[in-house]
Amino acid sequence: MATGLKKQYGLLMAICMVVGTVVGSGVFFKAQAILEKTEGDMPMGIIAWIIGGAVMIFCVLAFCVMAQRYEKVNGVVDYAEATIGSKYAYMMGWFTTTIYTPAMTSVLAWLTARYFLTFLKSVNPDFMLVSTDQGFAPVSSSETFLLAGFILIFVFAVNTLSSKLAGKLQISATFIKLIPLLLMAVGGIIYGLSHDISGAPVEDATSILVSNFGTSKGNISVLFGAVVATAFAYEGWILATSINSEIKNSKRNLPIALVLGGIIIIAIYLFYYIGVAGGATVETLQSDGATTAFTNVFGNVIGNILNLFVSVSCLGTLNGLLIGCIRGMYSISVRNMGPKIKLMKQVDPASGMPSNSCIVGLVIVAAWLVYFYGANLAPTGWFGKFNFDSSELPIITIYALYIPMFIMFMVKEKSLNPLKRFVLPMLGIIGSGFMVFAAIYSHGYIPYITAKEAGQGFSCPVLFYLIVFAVIMGIGLILMKPKKAKE
């Protein structure tokens, strides 16, 4: 199958896709969530990060085997086609193109804008957003969503006009976002070993880091909830497979990138968590989050710059997501399926990008941003009964879609040794099943109408998501129109 896309990305770009799409805004705040889940038990939090990382590695290893066997246009769609068939691959591609990737991309555009405005507020305390009664509320202000739209168009333009420039943006943003993480890891550990809980130099008192990690309660019952909190921090690595046809020596470099990227992510999370534990007491971290640790270790100026780095971090993740998103319709059309096949599979000779697919991808992301805007500005009332978390519920779905692929891989690939044919796919099934269960357990979502707090009536976010999912997938089924490629 000729794709028309050039082999232009090396191993470094592939690794940055893995790391850049996973390490985003969540890592800066998951330390606080883990502490809340473990009730301030730092050692138990370390175990949770390790278990969550192990689950990710399970799925990575399973997909590495597929990456070595199959290479066409869009990794996960290619794997679905090879294991189950063209129709399943089309529906997988339709889901990732219309729901999974654009929904997350829209949220990252919002997060990038939110933390940039938060940084402006830290630099200029008199800075106000005119559309809010409180004077500054970047979570749901109109300015935040307008800026999110501008950022989305900017990143889209970079990706559409020059795929090489988009690659450089991804690599640059990945390294930039690592700066505050590594600074906190090193600086926090040094600070935590040399200062006591009052912030004074250690003399006779116990250092803050030793104090924080010396308070383990050994309460295993809180561990699962903490592992659940790490599940979403490790999400996004699969999107690196969306550019497998553009990676040089993909069957070698993509598996290496997935494994090395996964190991780098786990190491970053662990050292950052330990560094944060050295910057403030457990009680402070639970109530105020990691920002206090940055301020204690580096002072107010550098501490306030954290929000700018978070914004850049989100921008890198947004770029990684958009790289996969704008190629969605193209990856469907090259299989001679879906709407406007000839139009969607055209590649611009000047930019080397599927421009029509890019435009459709932008429109879909914009639609999800509009939905996300309404879901945040109208969390109560009639709309509040039917809105759903567009950044997390699709994750439950895609991990569920992985499981049949792993099963059929074990059935079909009879020439492989037992490790690659059975053990690694089984690890993928276990990891995917865990992600599905973890998401449901973490958010209390069940597929029917659930009662809210007394006196607030009923809410059905999951039911509404399932309705939206069914409608969009139904439209995709109608538009599938499989056609044989002309010789």
Tab-separated table of C-alpha atoms in Angstrom:
chain	number	residue	atom	x	y	z
A	1	MET	CA	0.000	0.000	0.000
A	2	ALA	CA	1.653	3.232	-1.118
A	3	THR	CA	1.097	5.995	1.402
A	4	GLY	CA	2.609	9.010	-0.371
A	5	LEU	CA	4.226	10.183	2.884
A	6	LYS	CA	8.007	10.549	3.085
A	7	LYS	CA	10.325	8.774	5.525
A	8	GLN	CA	11.443	11.932	7.311
A	9	TYR	CA	11.516	11.218	11.059
A	10	GLY	CA	14.371	9.514	12.892
A	11	LEU	CA	14.587	7.651	16.187
A	12	LEU	CA	14.847	10.867	18.231
A	13	MET	CA	11.556	12.184	16.839
A	14	ALA	CA	9.858	8.857	17.551
A	15	ILE	CA	11.087	8.873	21.158
A	16	CYS	CA	9.972	12.498	21.562
A	17	MET	CA	6.516	11.538	20.247
A	18	VAL	CA	6.245	8.875	22.948
A	19	VAL	CA	7.588	11.044	25.776
A	20	GLY	CA	6.014	14.281	24.534
A	21	THR	CA	2.467	12.944	24.252
A	22	VAL	CA	2.544	11.311	27.689
A	23	VAL	CA	4.470	13.791	29.829
A	24	GLY	CA	2.134	16.766	29.854
A	25	SER	CA	0.309	18.861	32.426
A	26	GLY	CA	-0.786	15.873	34.479
A	27	VAL	CA	2.659	15.036	35.803
A	28	PHE	CA	2.910	18.405	37.572
A	29	PHE	CA	-0.197	17.683	39.621
A	30	LYS	CA	-0.417	13.914	39.910
A	31	ALA	CA	1.927	14.021	42.892
A	32	GLN	CA	-0.841	15.765	44.821
A	33	ALA	CA	-3.481	13.286	43.646
A	34	ILE	CA	-1.278	10.336	44.624
A	35	LEU	CA	-0.774	11.786	48.100
A	36	GLU	CA	-4.509	12.234	48.506
A	37	LYS	CA	-5.152	8.643	47.451
A	38	THR	CA	-2.457	7.217	49.752
A	39	GLU	CA	-3.435	9.495	52.634
A	40	GLY	CA	0.034	11.046	52.698
A	41	ASP	CA	1.950	7.774	52.453
A	42	MET	CA	4.984	8.625	50.273
A	43	PRO	CA	6.449	5.082	49.971
A	44	MET	CA	3.055	3.774	48.918
A	45	GLY	CA	2.964	6.493	46.260
A	46	ILE	CA	6.277	5.261	44.850
A	47	ILE	CA	4.841	1.748	44.575
A	48	ALA	CA	1.767	3.163	42.803
A	49	TRP	CA	3.910	4.953	40.206
A	50	ILE	CA	5.883	1.764	39.573
A	51	ILE	CA	2.757	-0.364	39.140
A	52	GLY	CA	1.150	2.199	36.832
A	53	GLY	CA	4.338	2.323	34.775
A	54	ALA	CA	4.474	-1.465	34.609
A	55	VAL	CA	0.966	-1.532	33.142
A	56	MET	CA	2.040	0.915	30.450
A	57	ILE	CA	5.134	-1.161	29.655
A	58	PHE	CA	2.946	-4.293	29.334
A	59	CYS	CA	0.931	-2.636	26.571
A	60	VAL	CA	4.055	-1.120	25.003
A	61	LEU	CA	5.737	-4.533	24.720
A	62	ALA	CA	2.634	-6.064	23.144
A	63	PHE	CA	2.448	-3.311	20.520
A	64	CYS	CA	6.204	-3.542	19.903
A	65	VAL	CA	5.676	-7.050	18.515
A	66	MET	CA	2.989	-5.706	16.184
A	67	ALA	CA	5.202	-2.776	15.168
A	68	GLN	CA	7.863	-5.266	14.080
A	69	ARG	CA	5.349	-7.211	11.986
A	70	TYR	CA	3.193	-4.524	10.375
A	71	GLU	CA	3.916	-1.124	8.811
A	72	LYS	CA	1.518	0.847	6.629
A	73	VAL	CA	0.081	4.248	7.509
A	74	ASN	CA	-1.252	4.610	11.045
A	75	GLY	CA	0.125	2.142	13.585
A	76	VAL	CA	-2.879	1.207	15.698
A	77	VAL	CA	-5.158	1.136	12.634
A	78	ASP	CA	-2.628	-1.020	10.761
A	79	TYR	CA	-2.512	-3.436	13.676
A	80	ALA	CA	-6.298	-3.625	13.823
A	81	GLU	CA	-6.438	-4.441	10.101
A	82	ALA	CA	-3.740	-7.112	10.303
A	83	THR	CA	-5.228	-8.856	13.352
A	84	ILE	CA	-9.002	-8.574	12.830
A	85	GLY	CA	-9.739	-7.149	9.398
A	86	SER	CA	-10.307	-4.062	7.270
A	87	LYS	CA	-13.746	-3.201	8.689
A	88	TYR	CA	-12.522	-3.302	12.297
A	89	ALA	CA	-9.499	-1.249	11.274
A	90	TYR	CA	-11.776	1.301	9.632
A	91	MET	CA	-13.932	1.594	12.756
A	92	MET	CA	-10.811	1.901	14.910
A	93	GLY	CA	-9.517	4.626	12.603
A	94	TRP	CA	-12.891	6.364	12.596
A	95	PHE	CA	-13.003	6.295	16.411
A	96	THR	CA	-9.486	7.674	16.857
A	97	THR	CA	-10.094	10.299	14.161
A	98	THR	CA	-13.480	11.574	15.337
A	99	ILE	CA	-13.526	10.941	19.106
A	100	TYR	CA	-10.380	9.768	20.897
A	101	THR	CA	-7.600	11.976	19.542
A	102	PRO	CA	-9.552	15.199	18.797
A	103	ALA	CA	-11.273	15.128	22.191
A	104	MET	CA	-7.939	14.959	23.998
A	105	THR	CA	-6.409	17.511	21.636
A	106	SER	CA	-9.121	20.045	22.421
A	107	VAL	CA	-8.521	19.607	26.155
A	108	LEU	CA	-4.777	20.140	25.705
A	109	ALA	CA	-5.443	23.368	23.777
A	110	TRP	CA	-7.510	24.555	26.732
A	111	LEU	CA	-4.843	23.513	29.254
A	112	THR	CA	-2.119	25.317	27.330
A	113	ALA	CA	-4.160	28.529	27.366
A	114	ARG	CA	-5.151	28.103	30.995
A	115	TYR	CA	-1.597	27.789	32.332
A	116	PHE	CA	-0.298	30.576	30.125
A	117	LEU	CA	-2.911	32.933	31.575
A	118	THR	CA	-2.083	31.663	35.066
A	119	PHE	CA	1.539	32.581	34.411
A	120	LEU	CA	0.477	36.086	33.312
A	121	LYS	CA	-1.437	36.434	36.561
A	122	SER	CA	1.618	35.414	38.599
A	123	VAL	CA	3.726	38.021	36.778
A	124	ASN	CA	1.058	40.726	36.948
A	125	PRO	CA	-1.305	40.300	39.941
A	126	ASP	CA	-3.528	43.091	38.563
A	127	PHE	CA	-4.173	41.121	35.366
A	128	MET	CA	-7.916	40.455	35.082
A	129	LEU	CA	-10.215	38.543	32.800
A	130	VAL	CA	-13.193	40.763	32.038
A	131	SER	CA	-15.616	37.877	31.506
A	132	THR	CA	-15.462	36.575	35.080
A	133	ASP	CA	-17.069	37.876	38.242
A	134	GLN	CA	-14.013	36.869	40.285
A	135	GLY	CA	-11.636	38.896	38.098
A	136	PHE	CA	-9.477	35.864	37.257
A	137	ALA	CA	-10.757	32.383	36.567
A	138	PRO	CA	-8.779	30.750	33.740
A	139	VAL	CA	-10.613	27.454	34.106
A	140	SER	CA	-13.790	28.548	32.359
A	141	SER	CA	-13.281	32.113	31.139
A	142	SER	CA	-14.106	33.089	27.575
A	143	GLU	CA	-10.590	34.448	27.133
A	144	THR	CA	-9.135	31.059	27.938
A	145	PHE	CA	-11.161	29.353	25.245
A	146	LEU	CA	-10.452	32.078	22.712
A	147	LEU	CA	-6.729	31.699	23.387
A	148	ALA	CA	-7.148	27.921	23.169
A	149	GLY	CA	-8.643	28.347	19.711
A	150	PHE	CA	-5.755	30.555	18.613
A	151	ILE	CA	-3.171	28.086	19.951
A	152	LEU	CA	-4.955	25.260	18.172
A	153	ILE	CA	-4.868	27.124	14.837
A	154	PHE	CA	-1.211	28.041	15.354
A	155	VAL	CA	-0.115	24.446	16.005
A	156	PHE	CA	-2.294	23.277	13.109
A	157	ALA	CA	-0.607	25.769	10.780
A	158	VAL	CA	2.845	24.603	11.866
A	159	ASN	CA	1.947	20.953	11.255
A	160	THR	CA	0.211	21.590	7.925
A	161	LEU	CA	2.757	23.933	6.372
A	162	SER	CA	5.830	21.988	7.420
A	163	SER	CA	5.963	18.513	8.907
A	164	LYS	CA	9.694	19.013	9.574
A	165	LEU	CA	8.965	22.186	11.559
A	166	ALA	CA	6.296	20.272	13.496
A	167	GLY	CA	8.887	17.628	14.292
A	168	LYS	CA	11.316	20.274	15.556
A	169	LEU	CA	8.530	21.809	17.667
A	170	GLN	CA	7.810	18.384	19.173
A	171	ILE	CA	11.463	17.727	19.986
A	172	SER	CA	11.990	21.257	21.399
A	173	ALA	CA	8.841	21.160	23.532
A	174	THR	CA	9.774	17.731	24.865
A	175	PHE	CA	13.185	18.914	26.048
A	176	ILE	CA	11.777	22.194	27.408
A	177	LYS	CA	9.129	20.418	29.445
A	178	LEU	CA	11.816	18.209	30.995
A	179	ILE	CA	13.634	21.231	32.442
A	180	PRO	CA	11.311	21.913	35.419
A	181	LEU	CA	10.863	18.182	36.001
A	182	LEU	CA	14.600	17.513	36.187
A	183	LEU	CA	15.242	20.681	38.196
A	184	MET	CA	12.632	19.616	40.724
A	185	ALA	CA	13.985	16.083	40.841
A	186	VAL	CA	17.571	17.180	41.549
A	187	GLY	CA	16.891	20.385	43.466
A	188	GLY	CA	14.092	18.870	45.526
A	189	ILE	CA	16.200	15.913	46.633
A	190	ILE	CA	19.123	18.171	47.600
A	191	TYR	CA	16.808	20.609	49.397
A	192	GLY	CA	14.912	17.794	51.093
A	193	LEU	CA	18.082	16.233	52.487
A	194	SER	CA	19.548	19.552	53.704
A	195	HIS	CA	16.449	21.172	55.274
A	196	ASP	CA	14.029	20.136	57.998
A	197	ILE	CA	10.238	20.433	57.905
A	198	SER	CA	10.425	24.077	59.018
A	199	GLY	CA	12.654	24.965	56.032
A	200	ALA	CA	15.712	25.545	58.232
A	201	PRO	CA	19.072	23.874	57.509
A	202	VAL	CA	19.320	20.422	59.033
A	203	GLU	CA	21.226	20.329	62.294
A	204	ASP	CA	19.728	18.065	64.912
A	205	ALA	CA	16.311	17.762	63.267
A	206	THR	CA	15.329	15.118	60.708
A	207	SER	CA	15.469	16.244	57.079
A	208	ILE	CA	12.156	16.843	55.314
A	209	LEU	CA	12.769	14.078	52.757
A	210	VAL	CA	13.590	11.481	55.402
A	211	SER	CA	10.611	12.647	57.436
A	212	ASN	CA	8.203	12.377	54.486
A	213	PHE	CA	9.379	8.921	53.464
A	214	GLY	CA	9.640	7.668	57.019
A	215	THR	CA	5.890	7.865	57.630
A	216	SER	CA	4.669	4.805	55.729
A	217	LYS	CA	1.457	3.424	57.184
A	218	GLY	CA	1.638	0.188	55.223
A	219	ASN	CA	-2.031	0.527	54.282
A	220	ILE	CA	-2.328	-1.655	51.188
A	221	SER	CA	-6.022	-0.815	50.818
A	222	VAL	CA	-5.165	2.690	49.549
A	223	LEU	CA	-2.696	1.399	46.952
A	224	PHE	CA	-5.195	0.542	44.219
A	225	GLY	CA	-6.778	3.979	44.307
A	226	ALA	CA	-3.295	5.496	43.941
A	227	VAL	CA	-2.472	3.230	41.002
A	228	VAL	CA	-5.718	4.342	39.379
A	229	ALA	CA	-4.600	7.951	39.747
A	230	THR	CA	-1.429	7.158	37.760
A	231	ALA	CA	-3.315	5.466	34.913
A	232	PHE	CA	-4.180	8.680	33.078
A	233	ALA	CA	-0.711	10.151	33.614
A	234	TYR	CA	0.692	7.328	31.473
A	235	GLU	CA	-1.814	7.734	28.630
A	236	GLY	CA	-0.904	8.897	25.101
A	237	TRP	CA	2.086	6.778	24.042
A	238	ILE	CA	0.068	4.870	21.416
A	239	LEU	CA	-0.216	8.044	19.320
A	240	ALA	CA	3.462	7.734	18.398
A	241	THR	CA	2.428	4.876	16.094
A	242	SER	CA	0.366	7.325	13.997
A	243	ILE	CA	3.533	8.392	12.142
A	244	ASN	CA	5.000	4.914	11.662
A	245	SER	CA	4.956	5.273	7.855
A	246	GLU	CA	7.039	8.456	8.181
A	247	ILE	CA	9.666	6.998	10.539
A	248	LYS	CA	12.897	5.854	8.974
A	249	ASN	CA	13.378	2.086	9.422
A	250	SER	CA	10.085	2.003	11.318
A	251	LYS	CA	10.099	-1.701	12.157
A	252	ARG	CA	13.323	-1.174	14.089
A	253	ASN	CA	13.029	2.408	15.377
A	254	LEU	CA	9.386	2.434	16.488
A	255	PRO	CA	9.701	-0.502	18.941
A	256	ILE	CA	12.917	1.029	20.313
A	257	ALA	CA	11.177	4.391	20.723
A	258	LEU	CA	8.202	2.814	22.502
A	259	VAL	CA	10.356	0.917	25.000
A	260	LEU	CA	12.932	3.670	25.622
A	261	GLY	CA	10.204	6.302	25.779
A	262	GLY	CA	8.268	4.233	28.307
A	263	ILE	CA	11.329	3.763	30.512
A	264	ILE	CA	12.160	7.490	30.325
A	265	ILE	CA	8.596	8.401	31.330
A	266	ILE	CA	8.614	6.096	34.366
A	267	ALA	CA	12.008	7.420	35.494
A	268	ILE	CA	10.874	11.051	35.107
A	269	TYR	CA	7.714	10.467	37.108
A	270	LEU	CA	9.526	8.670	39.933
A	271	PHE	CA	12.341	11.194	40.343
A	272	TYR	CA	9.953	14.135	40.050
A	273	TYR	CA	7.721	12.626	42.744
A	274	ILE	CA	10.706	12.153	45.061
A	275	GLY	CA	11.912	15.688	44.336
A	276	VAL	CA	8.509	17.153	45.141
A	277	ALA	CA	8.537	15.187	48.402
A	278	GLY	CA	11.756	16.991	49.304
A	279	GLY	CA	10.344	20.443	48.662
A	280	ALA	CA	7.484	20.590	51.147
A	281	THR	CA	5.778	18.636	53.894
A	282	VAL	CA	3.203	15.984	53.057
A	283	GLU	CA	0.427	18.139	54.495
A	284	THR	CA	1.434	21.135	52.370
A	285	LEU	CA	1.675	19.071	49.198
A	286	GLN	CA	-1.745	17.553	49.839
A	287	SER	CA	-3.376	20.962	50.271
A	288	ASP	CA	-1.412	23.218	47.887
A	289	GLY	CA	0.141	20.905	45.304
A	290	ALA	CA	3.614	20.922	43.751
A	291	THR	CA	3.791	24.694	43.143
A	292	THR	CA	4.692	25.228	46.805
A	293	ALA	CA	7.590	22.799	46.493
A	294	PHE	CA	8.971	24.767	43.513
A	295	THR	CA	8.687	28.031	45.443
A	296	ASN	CA	10.398	26.580	48.542
A	297	VAL	CA	13.289	25.115	46.565
A	298	PHE	CA	13.885	27.821	43.927
A	299	GLY	CA	12.220	30.951	45.339
A	300	ASN	CA	9.178	32.928	44.169
A	301	VAL	CA	10.533	34.048	40.788
A	302	ILE	CA	11.468	30.631	39.432
A	303	GLY	CA	8.530	29.083	41.240
A	304	ASN	CA	6.114	31.348	39.397
A	305	ILE	CA	7.775	30.554	36.067
A	306	LEU	CA	6.558	26.985	36.628
A	307	ASN	CA	3.214	27.848	35.070
A	308	LEU	CA	4.963	28.982	31.877
A	309	PHE	CA	6.801	25.671	31.686
A	310	VAL	CA	3.530	23.843	32.267
A	311	SER	CA	2.048	25.785	29.353
A	312	VAL	CA	4.972	24.785	27.129
A	313	SER	CA	4.585	21.221	28.362
A	314	CYS	CA	0.937	21.233	27.345
A	315	LEU	CA	1.883	22.754	23.979
A	316	GLY	CA	4.254	19.873	23.301
A	317	THR	CA	1.590	17.341	24.185
A	318	LEU	CA	-0.930	19.227	22.029
A	319	ASN	CA	1.484	19.133	19.099
A	320	GLY	CA	1.981	15.391	19.508
A	321	LEU	CA	-1.746	14.778	19.634
A	322	LEU	CA	-2.419	17.004	16.632
A	323	ILE	CA	0.259	15.221	14.586
A	324	GLY	CA	-1.832	12.073	14.922
A	325	CYS	CA	-5.196	13.831	14.665
A	326	ILE	CA	-4.716	15.567	11.311
A	327	ARG	CA	-3.580	12.332	9.677
A	328	GLY	CA	-6.732	10.513	10.743
A	329	MET	CA	-8.916	10.857	7.653
A	330	TYR	CA	-5.887	10.211	5.459
A	331	SER	CA	-5.153	6.896	7.202
A	332	ILE	CA	-8.747	5.847	6.528
A	333	SER	CA	-8.888	6.978	2.903
A	334	VAL	CA	-5.688	5.206	1.817
A	335	ARG	CA	-7.573	2.010	2.634
A	336	ASN	CA	-10.185	3.128	0.078
A	337	MET	CA	-12.808	3.511	2.776
A	338	GLY	CA	-14.653	6.418	4.327
A	339	PRO	CA	-16.027	9.686	2.943
A	340	LYS	CA	-14.490	11.517	-0.035
A	341	ILE	CA	-11.716	8.971	-0.502
A	342	LYS	CA	-9.840	10.694	-3.342
A	343	LEU	CA	-10.037	14.068	-1.618
A	344	MET	CA	-8.859	12.808	1.770
A	345	LYS	CA	-5.922	10.790	0.423
A	346	GLN	CA	-4.378	13.650	-1.552
A	347	VAL	CA	-0.917	14.712	-0.379
A	348	ASP	CA	0.210	18.267	-1.081
A	349	PRO	CA	3.410	18.065	-3.159
A	350	ALA	CA	4.874	21.208	-1.606
A	351	SER	CA	4.315	20.496	2.084
A	352	GLY	CA	4.238	16.701	1.872
A	353	MET	CA	1.118	16.720	4.085
A	354	PRO	CA	-2.428	15.436	3.439
A	355	SER	CA	-3.915	18.950	3.505
A	356	ASN	CA	-7.583	17.981	3.151
A	357	SER	CA	-7.293	15.462	5.956
A	358	CYS	CA	-5.602	18.147	8.058
A	359	ILE	CA	-8.493	20.584	7.546
A	360	VAL	CA	-11.106	17.998	8.504
A	361	GLY	CA	-9.034	17.102	11.570
A	362	LEU	CA	-8.956	20.742	12.668
A	363	VAL	CA	-12.736	21.081	12.261
A	364	ILE	CA	-13.331	17.966	14.379
A	365	VAL	CA	-10.996	19.214	17.128
A	366	ALA	CA	-12.731	22.613	17.060
A	367	ALA	CA	-16.092	20.887	17.507
A	368	TRP	CA	-14.801	19.051	20.571
A	369	LEU	CA	-13.388	22.316	21.946
A	370	VAL	CA	-16.821	23.919	21.625
A	371	TYR	CA	-18.325	20.962	23.490
A	372	PHE	CA	-15.652	21.176	26.184
A	373	TYR	CA	-16.357	24.907	26.518
A	374	GLY	CA	-20.049	24.247	27.113
A	375	ALA	CA	-19.342	21.402	29.516
A	376	ASN	CA	-17.187	23.690	31.685
A	377	LEU	CA	-19.367	26.797	31.556
A	378	ALA	CA	-22.595	24.920	32.200
A	379	PRO	CA	-21.722	22.211	34.768
A	380	THR	CA	-25.119	22.562	36.432
A	381	GLY	CA	-28.660	22.691	35.169
A	382	TRP	CA	-29.965	20.685	32.202
A	383	PHE	CA	-26.623	20.532	30.358
A	384	GLY	CA	-24.847	19.407	33.513
A	385	LYS	CA	-26.957	16.267	33.562
A	386	PHE	CA	-25.606	15.147	30.197
A	387	ASN	CA	-22.050	16.455	29.910
A	388	PHE	CA	-19.164	14.026	30.225
A	389	ASP	CA	-15.404	14.165	30.605
A	390	SER	CA	-14.221	14.209	27.004
A	391	SER	CA	-10.596	13.770	28.061
A	392	GLU	CA	-11.024	10.497	29.934
A	393	LEU	CA	-14.078	8.499	28.882
A	394	PRO	CA	-12.699	7.857	25.360
A	395	ILE	CA	-9.638	6.299	27.013
A	396	ILE	CA	-11.843	3.584	28.474
A	397	THR	CA	-13.102	2.807	24.996
A	398	ILE	CA	-9.778	2.589	23.188
A	399	TYR	CA	-8.266	0.219	25.736
A	400	ALA	CA	-11.315	-1.989	25.375
A	401	LEU	CA	-10.740	-1.965	21.590
A	402	TYR	CA	-7.166	-3.180	22.085
A	403	ILE	CA	-8.210	-6.441	23.729
A	404	PRO	CA	-9.733	-8.160	20.618
A	405	MET	CA	-6.607	-7.178	18.683
A	406	PHE	CA	-4.328	-8.912	21.178
A	407	ILE	CA	-6.542	-12.008	21.181
A	408	MET	CA	-6.596	-12.312	17.394
A	409	PHE	CA	-2.852	-11.677	17.223
A	410	MET	CA	-2.312	-14.771	19.378
A	411	VAL	CA	-4.645	-16.751	17.141
A	412	LYS	CA	-3.097	-15.723	13.796
A	413	GLU	CA	0.637	-15.353	14.351
A	414	LYS	CA	1.501	-19.043	14.530
A	415	SER	CA	5.072	-18.557	13.281
A	416	LEU	CA	6.179	-16.543	16.330
A	417	ASN	CA	7.834	-17.995	19.403
A	418	PRO	CA	5.693	-18.389	22.577
A	419	LEU	CA	7.049	-15.190	24.134
A	420	LYS	CA	5.975	-12.953	21.263
A	421	ARG	CA	2.839	-14.877	20.366
A	422	PHE	CA	1.334	-15.482	23.814
A	423	VAL	CA	3.202	-13.893	26.728
A	424	LEU	CA	3.504	-10.303	25.479
A	425	PRO	CA	-0.054	-10.086	24.060
A	426	MET	CA	-1.381	-11.530	27.328
A	427	LEU	CA	0.462	-8.797	29.189
A	428	GLY	CA	-1.233	-6.326	26.839
A	429	ILE	CA	-4.633	-7.830	27.627
A	430	ILE	CA	-3.950	-7.594	31.350
A	431	GLY	CA	-2.755	-4.007	31.015
A	432	SER	CA	-5.686	-2.948	28.817
A	433	GLY	CA	-8.182	-4.664	31.074
A	434	PHE	CA	-6.662	-2.922	34.047
A	435	MET	CA	-6.935	0.477	32.350
A	436	VAL	CA	-10.626	-0.086	31.620
A	437	PHE	CA	-11.368	-1.212	35.152
A	438	ALA	CA	-9.171	1.507	36.640
A	439	ALA	CA	-11.001	4.235	34.740
A	440	ILE	CA	-14.390	2.955	35.831
A	441	TYR	CA	-13.243	2.487	39.420
A	442	SER	CA	-11.510	5.857	39.579
A	443	HIS	CA	-14.402	7.958	38.344
A	444	GLY	CA	-17.336	5.909	39.505
A	445	TYR	CA	-18.708	5.783	35.974
A	446	ILE	CA	-21.232	3.090	35.183
A	447	PRO	CA	-23.221	2.755	31.946
A	448	TYR	CA	-26.599	3.819	33.218
A	449	ILE	CA	-28.212	6.803	34.941
A	450	THR	CA	-26.718	7.456	38.377
A	451	ALA	CA	-28.097	9.560	41.189
A	452	LYS	CA	-26.276	12.733	42.173
A	453	GLU	CA	-26.209	14.144	45.675
A	454	ALA	CA	-29.565	14.330	47.428
A	455	GLY	CA	-31.848	16.965	45.978
A	456	GLN	CA	-29.920	17.390	42.714
A	457	GLY	CA	-31.850	14.919	40.612
A	458	PHE	CA	-30.135	12.504	38.247
A	459	SER	CA	-27.048	12.644	36.080
A	460	CYS	CA	-26.140	10.378	33.194
A	461	PRO	CA	-22.715	11.387	31.814
A	462	VAL	CA	-21.737	7.888	30.727
A	463	LEU	CA	-25.089	7.224	29.110
A	464	PHE	CA	-24.760	10.480	27.189
A	465	TYR	CA	-21.218	9.579	26.147
A	466	LEU	CA	-22.407	6.187	24.929
A	467	ILE	CA	-25.161	7.885	22.912
A	468	VAL	CA	-22.656	10.293	21.341
A	469	PHE	CA	-20.272	7.394	20.717
A	470	ALA	CA	-23.003	5.294	19.094
A	471	VAL	CA	-24.163	8.160	16.850
A	472	ILE	CA	-20.651	9.035	15.656
A	473	MET	CA	-19.710	5.404	15.077
A	474	GLY	CA	-23.045	4.840	13.282
A	475	ILE	CA	-22.265	7.717	10.934
A	476	GLY	CA	-18.852	6.199	10.303
A	477	LEU	CA	-20.444	2.843	9.510
A	478	ILE	CA	-22.787	4.464	6.979
A	479	LEU	CA	-19.886	6.305	5.329
A	480	MET	CA	-17.556	3.295	5.278
A	481	LYS	CA	-18.250	2.371	1.627
A	482	PRO	CA	-15.374	-0.060	1.119
A	483	LYS	CA	-13.981	0.145	-2.395
A	484	LYS	CA	-11.306	-1.797	-4.169
A	485	ALA	CA	-8.217	0.171	-4.976
A	486	LYS	CA	-7.658	0.744	-8.679
A	487	GLU	CA	-4.587	-0.862	-10.104
